[in-house]
């Protein structure tokens, strides 16, 4: 199996997730194996902070607030899928709010970002269903619960 991800860590909080890289690699490989034509090369995953994600979100999307994950597909001529960035603080808050293990949530967000690099999207309902089904199957194979289930307990 070739490595599909290259991780760059900027925020020290990510160091506590010792299994993140291996688990994300496994899940991404499983999902991309289901695509007809996944992009070749390694995607770069930047593990960073709210401050960095807020700056990127403002610059590239016109939204001056942090977010959990951003994806930046590379042009085909670059020979790699592109770059993703995850914010530690936002990921941690979402995981706590939703009763998820932080590492499981981060693996899902890496997968989500990489699928965007491979042309999948969730703007239209049918595209969202396809993307979410692919995410669910790859995550389930790695023992990660469905990230789209709504928690009903208080």
Coordinates of C-alpha atoms in Angstrom, one line a residue:
X1 CA 0.0 0.0 0.0
X2 CA 1.4 3.4 -1.0
X3 CA 1.2 6.2 1.5
X4 CA -1.6 8.6 0.5
X5 CA -1.1 11.3 3.2
X6 CA 1.8 13.5 4.4
X7 CA 1.1 15.1 7.8
X8 CA 2.6 18.4 8.9
X9 CA 1.9 19.3 12.5
X10 CA 1.9 22.9 13.6
X11 CA -0.2 22.7 16.8
X12 CA 1.1 20.8 19.8
X13 CA -2.4 19.6 20.8
X14 CA -2.4 17.1 17.9
X15 CA 0.5 15.2 19.5
X16 CA -1.9 13.5 21.9
X17 CA -3.5 11.6 19.0
X18 CA -0.9 9.0 18.6
X19 CA -2.9 6.8 16.2
X20 CA -4.2 9.6 14.0
X21 CA -1.9 9.3 11.1
X22 CA -2.0 5.5 10.7
X23 CA -5.8 5.4 11.2
X24 CA -6.4 8.2 8.8
X25 CA -4.2 6.5 6.2
X26 CA -6.2 3.3 6.6
X27 CA -9.5 5.0 6.2
X28 CA -8.5 7.2 3.3
X29 CA -7.0 4.2 1.5
X30 CA -10.3 2.2 2.0
X31 CA -12.4 5.1 0.7
X32 CA -10.2 5.9 -2.3
X33 CA -10.2 2.2 -3.3
X34 CA -13.9 2.7 -3.9
X35 CA -13.5 5.6 -6.4
X36 CA -13.1 5.0 -10.1
X37 CA -10.3 7.4 -10.6
X38 CA -8.7 8.7 -7.3
X39 CA -6.1 11.3 -7.8
X40 CA -2.5 10.1 -7.7
X41 CA 0.2 11.3 -5.2
X42 CA 0.2 12.3 -1.5
X43 CA -2.3 14.8 -0.1
X44 CA -0.7 17.1 2.5
X45 CA -2.6 17.3 5.8
X46 CA -1.8 20.3 7.9
X47 CA -2.7 19.8 11.6
X48 CA -2.9 23.3 12.9
X49 CA -4.9 25.8 15.0
X50 CA -8.0 27.9 14.9
X51 CA -5.9 31.0 14.2
X52 CA -4.5 29.4 11.0
X53 CA -7.8 28.0 9.8
X54 CA -9.5 31.4 10.5
X55 CA -6.9 33.2 8.3
X56 CA -7.2 30.6 5.5
X57 CA -11.0 30.7 5.7
X58 CA -11.0 34.5 5.5
X59 CA -8.5 34.6 2.6
X60 CA -9.9 31.8 0.4
X61 CA -13.6 31.7 1.4
X62 CA -14.4 35.2 2.7
X63 CA -15.5 33.8 6.0
X64 CA -13.5 35.4 8.9
X65 CA -14.0 32.5 11.4
X66 CA -12.3 29.3 12.2
X67 CA -13.6 26.0 10.8
X68 CA -12.8 22.3 11.3
X69 CA -11.3 21.4 7.9
X70 CA -10.5 23.2 4.7
X71 CA -9.4 21.5 1.4
X72 CA -7.4 23.0 -1.4
X73 CA -7.3 20.8 -4.5
X74 CA -4.2 21.1 -6.5
X75 CA -4.3 21.6 -10.3
X76 CA -4.0 18.3 -12.1
X77 CA -0.6 19.5 -13.5
X78 CA 0.8 19.5 -9.9
X79 CA 0.7 15.7 -9.7
X80 CA -0.8 15.5 -6.2
X81 CA -4.3 15.8 -4.9
X82 CA -3.8 19.0 -2.9
X83 CA -3.8 20.1 0.7
X84 CA -6.1 19.9 3.7
X85 CA -5.9 21.8 7.0
X86 CA -7.5 20.8 10.3
X87 CA -7.9 23.1 13.4
X88 CA -7.2 21.4 16.7
X89 CA -9.4 23.7 18.8
X90 CA -12.5 23.4 16.6
X91 CA -12.1 19.7 16.2
X92 CA -11.7 19.2 19.9
X93 CA -14.8 21.4 20.7
X94 CA -16.9 19.5 18.1
X95 CA -15.8 16.1 19.4
X96 CA -16.6 17.1 23.0
X97 CA -19.9 18.6 22.0
X98 CA -21.0 15.6 20.0
X99 CA -19.7 12.9 22.4
X100 CA -17.1 11.6 19.9
X101 CA -13.5 10.5 20.5
X102 CA -11.3 13.3 19.3
X103 CA -9.1 10.9 17.2
X104 CA -12.2 9.4 15.5
X105 CA -13.5 12.9 14.7
X106 CA -10.1 14.0 13.3
X107 CA -9.9 10.8 11.2
X108 CA -13.3 11.6 9.7
X109 CA -12.3 15.1 8.9
X110 CA -9.1 14.0 7.2
X111 CA -11.1 11.6 5.1
X112 CA -13.7 14.3 4.4
X113 CA -11.0 16.7 3.3
X114 CA -9.3 14.2 1.1
X115 CA -12.6 13.3 -0.6
X116 CA -13.0 16.9 -1.5
X117 CA -9.5 16.8 -3.0
X118 CA -10.8 13.9 -5.2
X119 CA -13.7 15.9 -6.5
X120 CA -16.5 14.8 -4.1
X121 CA -18.8 17.5 -2.6
X122 CA -21.9 17.8 -0.5
X123 CA -23.6 20.9 -1.9
X124 CA -26.3 19.0 -3.8
X125 CA -28.3 16.4 -1.9
X126 CA -27.4 13.5 -4.2
X127 CA -23.7 14.4 -4.0
X128 CA -23.9 14.7 -0.2
X129 CA -25.5 11.2 0.0
X130 CA -22.8 9.7 -2.1
X131 CA -20.0 11.3 -0.2
X132 CA -21.5 10.5 3.2
X133 CA -22.1 6.8 2.2
X134 CA -18.5 6.5 1.2
X135 CA -17.3 8.1 4.5
X136 CA -19.6 5.9 6.6
X137 CA -18.4 2.7 4.9
X138 CA -14.7 3.5 5.2
X139 CA -15.0 4.7 8.8
X140 CA -17.1 1.6 9.8
X141 CA -14.4 -0.7 8.4
X142 CA -12.0 1.1 10.8
X143 CA -14.4 0.7 13.8
X144 CA -15.4 4.4 13.8
X145 CA -19.1 5.1 14.4
X146 CA -21.2 6.9 11.9
X147 CA -20.3 10.6 12.2
X148 CA -23.6 11.7 10.8
X149 CA -25.8 10.1 13.5
X150 CA -27.5 12.8 15.6
X151 CA -27.0 12.3 19.3
X152 CA -30.3 12.3 21.1
X153 CA -29.3 12.1 24.8
X154 CA -28.8 15.4 26.6

